[in-house]
Amino acid sequence: MLFVRFSINSFKYTLSHLIIRMKMKNLIAGWSMTDNCNLGCIHCYNNSGKKRKNELTTRQAYKVADILIKNKVDAVNFGGGECPLRPDFFEICKYLHKHDIKLSLTTNGLTYKRVLPHIHLFNDIGVSIDFADKDKHDSFRGKSGAFESSVKAIKEFVKNGVNVEIVTCLTKVNCDVKHLKGIHKLAKKLKVSYWRINRYRPIGRDNKDQLSLNKDDLKKSYSFFSSLAKKDFVMPDPLFSLLGKRVNYCPCGKTSFRIQSSGEVTPCIYLHESGGNIMDKPIDMIFESDVFKAIRGRTLKDTKCEQCAHVKECNGGCAGSAYLTHGIFDEADPLCWHENHTGDNEWNVHEKYLCTAYIPIGE
């Protein structure tokens, strides 16, 4: 009788996790392989600078790669930290690439000489540029000469036929349309494929009073970005639906997740709350952790979104931003400016990984 009871319980356990696995399709992983960084950017969401003591070893990193391969992850974006500073970084990339996982790299550009021999491994490379003015960029990034190195990196990557993005963190200090026009002009001059914009989230370095956007800032910036669209293209940040643009839903905790340098897994790049460590907890179990279930089960009842005409398109905006402001996912995106509340087979990794914005630059 005990054996029968155990067998039935085991069957229920196996069946429930089989159902979870069937739902986990088209997964996109972010991986902060290191927190080591050669810059000191004032906005850094990861507070990167020094290598953490509990950073995964090379052997552990290969184990993580095997887990991603086993779970048929579609793509991996490497950020952090400056991942190319890890001596084993490109070996891990080669291993994943060999198993047909799409790879993306976000870099500050200062390690471009290390990247160049391995650029064939990456579907797309994003290089950070926050101001078209080199002095302002260098001050923002905490190092003299950072702008020139980033521009040099972009030129080298473009010359070698890479799908290149300029990546900008949109903050209070660079959201003025004058600054944004300057970066757009630079992007066209450098002939990159896209300009990707991530709005600042108040996490990491303690500079939120200086850098945090307000609703009006975001509306003016997004209206400018929207005006650049000469054709229908994807705006992954859900709030672009307020401007009549086609948007993606917030993928965090549903089809995307972030692996921290210690192996802890969070549903969003901007959250510290972990669903478990990938070294000792299967991905399907991590997706059934409290924080992952909370972000997937987000409800907008009794919020300003409940009767909003845009709610089906934006689903309340960025869930991570809601959590950082309100401490719960069941709230509206704090930067939603709307108050009247009653394609293509080709894609870049961040379109399905993060609430961001893509501005087409190249032909």
XYZ file of C-alpha atoms in Angstrom:
363
model
C 0.000 0.000 0.000
C 2.846 2.369 0.872
C 4.482 1.543 -2.454
C 1.258 2.319 -4.320
C 0.820 5.621 -2.479
C 4.443 6.571 -3.202
C 4.050 5.639 -6.862
C 0.898 7.753 -7.242
C 2.566 10.746 -5.582
C 5.643 10.290 -7.757
C 3.430 10.155 -10.840
C 1.664 13.391 -9.826
C 5.040 15.066 -9.244
C 6.387 13.869 -12.591
C 3.208 14.879 -14.444
C 3.134 18.382 -12.953
C 6.744 19.020 -13.943
C 6.149 17.580 -17.393
C 3.379 20.149 -17.862
C 5.707 22.927 -16.682
C 8.393 21.808 -19.131
C 5.895 21.746 -22.007
C 5.034 25.384 -21.256
C 8.699 26.423 -21.138
C 9.330 27.026 -24.821
C 11.435 29.626 -26.605
C 13.398 30.470 -23.462
C 15.849 33.380 -23.522
C 18.514 33.553 -20.819
C 20.609 36.457 -19.654
C 23.879 35.572 -17.986
C 26.031 37.918 -15.911
C 29.118 35.729 -16.004
C 31.043 38.247 -13.934
C 30.556 41.448 -11.979
C 34.115 42.461 -12.818
C 34.133 45.661 -14.863
C 36.699 48.154 -16.145
C 34.303 51.118 -15.825
C 32.423 52.739 -12.948
C 29.156 53.836 -14.590
C 26.945 55.841 -12.248
C 23.756 54.117 -13.426
C 24.930 50.483 -13.246
C 21.963 48.248 -12.328
C 24.399 45.548 -11.197
C 26.740 47.765 -9.160
C 29.553 46.136 -11.112
C 33.225 46.809 -10.516
C 34.903 44.026 -8.596
C 34.603 40.286 -9.113
C 32.306 38.687 -6.527
C 33.828 36.097 -4.197
C 31.092 33.563 -5.040
C 31.419 33.905 -8.830
C 30.984 30.608 -10.654
C 34.178 28.745 -11.524
C 34.966 27.592 -15.064
C 33.811 24.082 -14.225
C 30.550 25.419 -12.837
C 30.089 27.691 -15.860
C 30.310 24.658 -18.161
C 27.697 22.953 -16.008
C 25.403 25.967 -16.452
C 26.009 25.801 -20.211
C 25.017 22.111 -20.179
C 21.828 22.990 -18.287
C 20.936 25.653 -20.877
C 21.594 23.192 -23.708
C 19.544 20.453 -22.032
C 16.633 22.845 -21.540
C 16.793 23.890 -25.217
C 17.288 27.585 -24.464
C 17.007 29.554 -27.721
C 19.413 32.366 -26.930
C 21.728 33.800 -24.296
C 22.629 37.442 -23.740
C 25.870 38.086 -21.883
C 26.030 41.211 -19.761
C 27.113 42.033 -16.304
C 29.960 43.105 -15.598
C 32.160 43.088 -18.640
C 32.056 39.419 -19.592
C 35.104 39.419 -21.945
C 37.251 40.116 -18.868
C 36.690 36.506 -17.789
C 39.532 34.351 -19.181
C 37.136 31.487 -19.965
C 34.366 33.618 -21.489
C 34.956 32.845 -25.149
C 35.431 29.119 -24.480
C 31.984 29.022 -22.874
C 30.606 30.960 -25.861
C 32.157 28.485 -28.298
C 30.585 25.615 -26.396
C 27.097 27.160 -26.508
C 27.503 28.219 -30.138
C 28.449 24.676 -31.094
C 25.072 23.605 -29.710
C 23.212 26.152 -31.886
C 22.303 28.581 -29.128
C 21.977 32.152 -30.383
C 24.425 34.442 -28.560
C 24.322 38.156 -27.844
C 26.885 40.341 -26.091
C 26.374 43.668 -24.345
C 29.712 45.410 -23.796
C 31.078 48.820 -22.900
C 33.417 48.451 -25.889
C 36.695 48.710 -24.020
C 37.406 44.986 -24.467
C 36.777 45.000 -28.224
C 40.267 43.702 -29.066
C 39.477 40.556 -27.091
C 36.133 40.207 -28.858
C 37.299 40.678 -32.451
C 38.785 37.177 -32.940
C 35.482 35.681 -31.762
C 32.860 37.931 -33.352
C 31.524 35.054 -35.476
C 30.077 33.580 -32.281
C 27.607 36.417 -31.745
C 24.306 37.113 -33.452
C 24.433 40.704 -32.234
C 26.712 42.913 -30.147
C 25.509 45.952 -28.231
C 27.984 48.710 -27.363
C 27.062 51.273 -24.713
C 26.878 54.944 -25.708
C 24.961 57.302 -23.407
C 25.937 60.661 -24.876
C 27.147 61.743 -28.313
C 29.438 64.171 -26.463
C 32.616 62.349 -25.410
C 33.165 64.378 -22.220
C 29.619 63.773 -20.995
C 29.830 60.081 -21.876
C 33.188 59.668 -20.141
C 31.896 61.406 -17.018
C 28.777 59.219 -16.999
C 30.870 56.069 -17.467
C 33.576 57.077 -14.987
C 36.624 56.877 -17.224
C 38.419 59.246 -19.581
C 38.701 57.850 -23.093
C 35.714 55.508 -22.714
C 33.809 57.212 -25.543
C 36.669 56.920 -28.022
C 37.134 53.229 -27.168
C 33.425 52.514 -27.588
C 33.287 54.289 -30.946
C 36.398 52.410 -32.091
C 34.769 49.136 -31.034
C 31.634 49.926 -33.021
C 33.644 50.799 -36.126
C 35.605 47.548 -35.897
C 32.499 45.427 -35.343
C 30.616 47.094 -38.214
C 33.641 46.702 -40.498
C 33.625 42.985 -39.730
C 29.970 42.599 -40.663
C 28.522 42.223 -37.165
C 24.894 43.091 -36.339
C 25.759 46.043 -34.055
C 23.577 48.039 -31.677
C 24.283 51.230 -29.821
C 22.883 50.711 -26.321
C 21.759 53.742 -24.321
C 20.538 53.899 -20.752
C 17.805 56.544 -20.739
C 18.103 58.659 -17.584
C 17.136 62.077 -16.275
C 20.454 63.493 -17.466
C 20.277 62.356 -21.114
C 16.537 62.147 -21.880
C 16.417 65.620 -23.409
C 15.568 65.352 -27.110
C 18.711 67.353 -27.931
C 20.897 64.622 -26.428
C 18.838 61.874 -28.048
C 19.089 63.472 -31.478
C 22.851 63.549 -31.052
C 23.031 59.814 -30.312
C 20.702 59.033 -33.221
C 22.907 61.081 -35.552
C 25.980 59.239 -34.256
C 24.273 55.871 -34.753
C 23.577 56.720 -38.386
C 27.118 57.964 -38.885
C 28.574 54.752 -37.473
C 26.180 52.678 -39.618
C 24.993 50.442 -36.804
C 21.939 48.253 -37.344
C 19.949 49.386 -34.310
C 19.811 51.808 -31.460
C 18.594 50.053 -28.301
C 17.348 52.115 -25.382
C 16.858 50.793 -21.857
C 15.164 53.140 -19.461
C 16.873 53.556 -16.099
C 15.587 51.483 -13.176
C 16.388 52.639 -9.618
C 18.585 49.714 -8.634
C 22.305 49.067 -8.261
C 24.283 52.238 -7.660
C 22.534 54.611 -5.257
C 21.980 57.453 -7.741
C 18.218 57.292 -8.238
C 17.639 60.898 -7.132
C 19.976 62.079 -9.884
C 18.972 59.639 -12.623
C 15.325 58.632 -12.191
C 12.923 59.576 -14.968
C 9.432 60.921 -14.415
C 6.363 60.255 -16.564
C 6.783 63.413 -18.612
C 10.442 62.596 -19.313
C 9.492 59.163 -20.600
C 6.561 60.387 -22.683
C 8.695 63.028 -24.452
C 11.551 60.573 -25.047
C 9.315 57.782 -26.298
C 7.417 60.190 -28.532
C 10.741 61.136 -30.123
C 11.719 57.485 -30.583
C 8.313 56.756 -32.054
C 8.695 59.618 -34.538
C 11.807 57.935 -35.946
C 9.794 54.945 -37.140
C 9.368 54.989 -40.913
C 7.815 51.547 -40.927
C 6.169 49.167 -38.512
C 8.780 47.728 -36.181
C 8.801 46.109 -32.777
C 9.036 48.282 -29.650
C 9.534 45.712 -26.878
C 8.752 48.142 -24.039
C 4.979 47.715 -23.513
C 4.437 51.435 -22.886
C 5.025 52.152 -26.576
C 1.491 50.858 -27.118
C 0.323 54.223 -25.727
C 1.781 55.748 -28.889
C 0.062 53.290 -31.190
C 3.124 51.114 -31.777
C 3.274 47.347 -32.034
C 4.753 46.006 -28.807
C 5.874 42.780 -27.196
C 4.558 41.640 -23.832
C 6.875 41.785 -20.827
C 8.738 38.446 -21.099
C 10.406 38.447 -17.664
C 9.766 35.285 -15.700
C 7.671 33.867 -18.530
C 10.099 33.187 -21.365
C 13.193 34.972 -20.086
C 15.321 34.837 -16.962
C 18.658 36.111 -15.653
C 21.546 34.054 -14.285
C 23.648 36.073 -11.867
C 27.413 35.577 -11.495
C 26.804 33.390 -8.427
C 24.328 31.153 -10.268
C 21.242 32.663 -8.616
C 18.386 33.023 -11.113
C 16.062 36.025 -11.172
C 13.026 36.585 -13.417
C 14.282 39.996 -14.534
C 17.644 41.648 -15.029
C 16.579 44.433 -12.655
C 15.485 42.221 -9.745
C 17.583 40.701 -6.968
C 14.893 38.266 -5.834
C 16.041 34.763 -6.757
C 14.001 31.718 -7.663
C 16.924 29.476 -6.784
C 20.481 28.689 -7.815
C 20.867 27.015 -11.192
C 23.678 24.859 -9.800
C 21.353 22.935 -7.512
C 17.808 23.646 -8.699
C 16.350 22.625 -12.097
C 15.089 25.447 -14.325
C 11.523 24.119 -14.256
C 11.591 24.224 -10.445
C 13.014 27.753 -10.509
C 10.123 28.788 -12.737
C 7.775 27.417 -10.064
C 9.397 29.465 -7.275
C 7.388 32.179 -5.530
C 8.946 35.138 -7.333
C 8.565 33.581 -10.796
C 4.965 32.587 -10.109
C 4.235 36.075 -8.769
C 5.517 37.836 -11.886
C 3.674 35.405 -14.198
C 0.489 35.671 -12.142
C 0.500 39.462 -12.200
C -2.998 40.892 -11.863
C -3.984 44.509 -12.419
C -7.260 44.419 -10.490
C -8.004 47.648 -8.616
C -5.247 49.497 -10.463
C -5.568 52.307 -12.981
C -4.932 49.706 -15.703
C -8.046 47.676 -15.036
C -10.323 49.710 -17.319
C -7.615 51.085 -19.611
C -8.078 50.671 -23.360
C -4.380 49.838 -23.739
C -4.180 47.109 -21.109
C -4.433 44.238 -23.602
C -1.398 45.577 -25.472
C 0.823 46.647 -22.568
C -0.505 44.453 -19.722
C 0.442 47.099 -17.203
C 3.877 47.898 -18.626
C 7.126 46.667 -17.095
C 6.445 44.281 -14.208
C 9.959 44.740 -12.812
C 9.539 48.514 -12.637
C 6.236 48.055 -10.840
C 7.925 45.815 -8.287
C 10.857 48.162 -7.709
C 8.460 51.038 -6.985
C 5.592 49.320 -5.175
C 7.143 46.121 -3.806
C 4.582 44.017 -5.684
C 4.048 43.024 -9.309
C 0.295 43.659 -9.157
C 0.583 47.354 -9.896
C 0.913 49.581 -12.952
C 4.241 50.588 -14.447
C 5.135 53.717 -12.406
C 6.156 55.655 -15.534
C 2.919 55.084 -17.449
C 1.791 58.568 -18.460
C -1.671 57.571 -19.668
C -4.293 58.840 -17.241
C -7.590 58.329 -19.109
C -8.172 54.890 -17.664
C -11.784 53.848 -17.664
C 6.626 39.928 -37.595
C 9.215 39.051 -39.102
C 11.409 35.881 -38.660
C 14.519 37.975 -38.005
C 14.904 39.082 -34.400
C 17.537 40.248 -31.971
C 17.879 38.599 -28.586
C 16.672 41.583 -26.529
C 13.346 41.699 -28.418
C 12.348 38.602 -26.476
C 14.444 39.164 -23.378
C 13.803 42.616 -21.919
C 11.469 45.613 -21.913
C 13.592 47.822 -24.139
C 13.342 49.809 -27.372
C 14.790 49.193 -30.830
C 15.295 52.026 -33.321
C 16.220 50.804 -36.824
C 19.351 52.552 -38.128
C 20.758 50.485 -40.974
C 19.043 49.830 -44.273
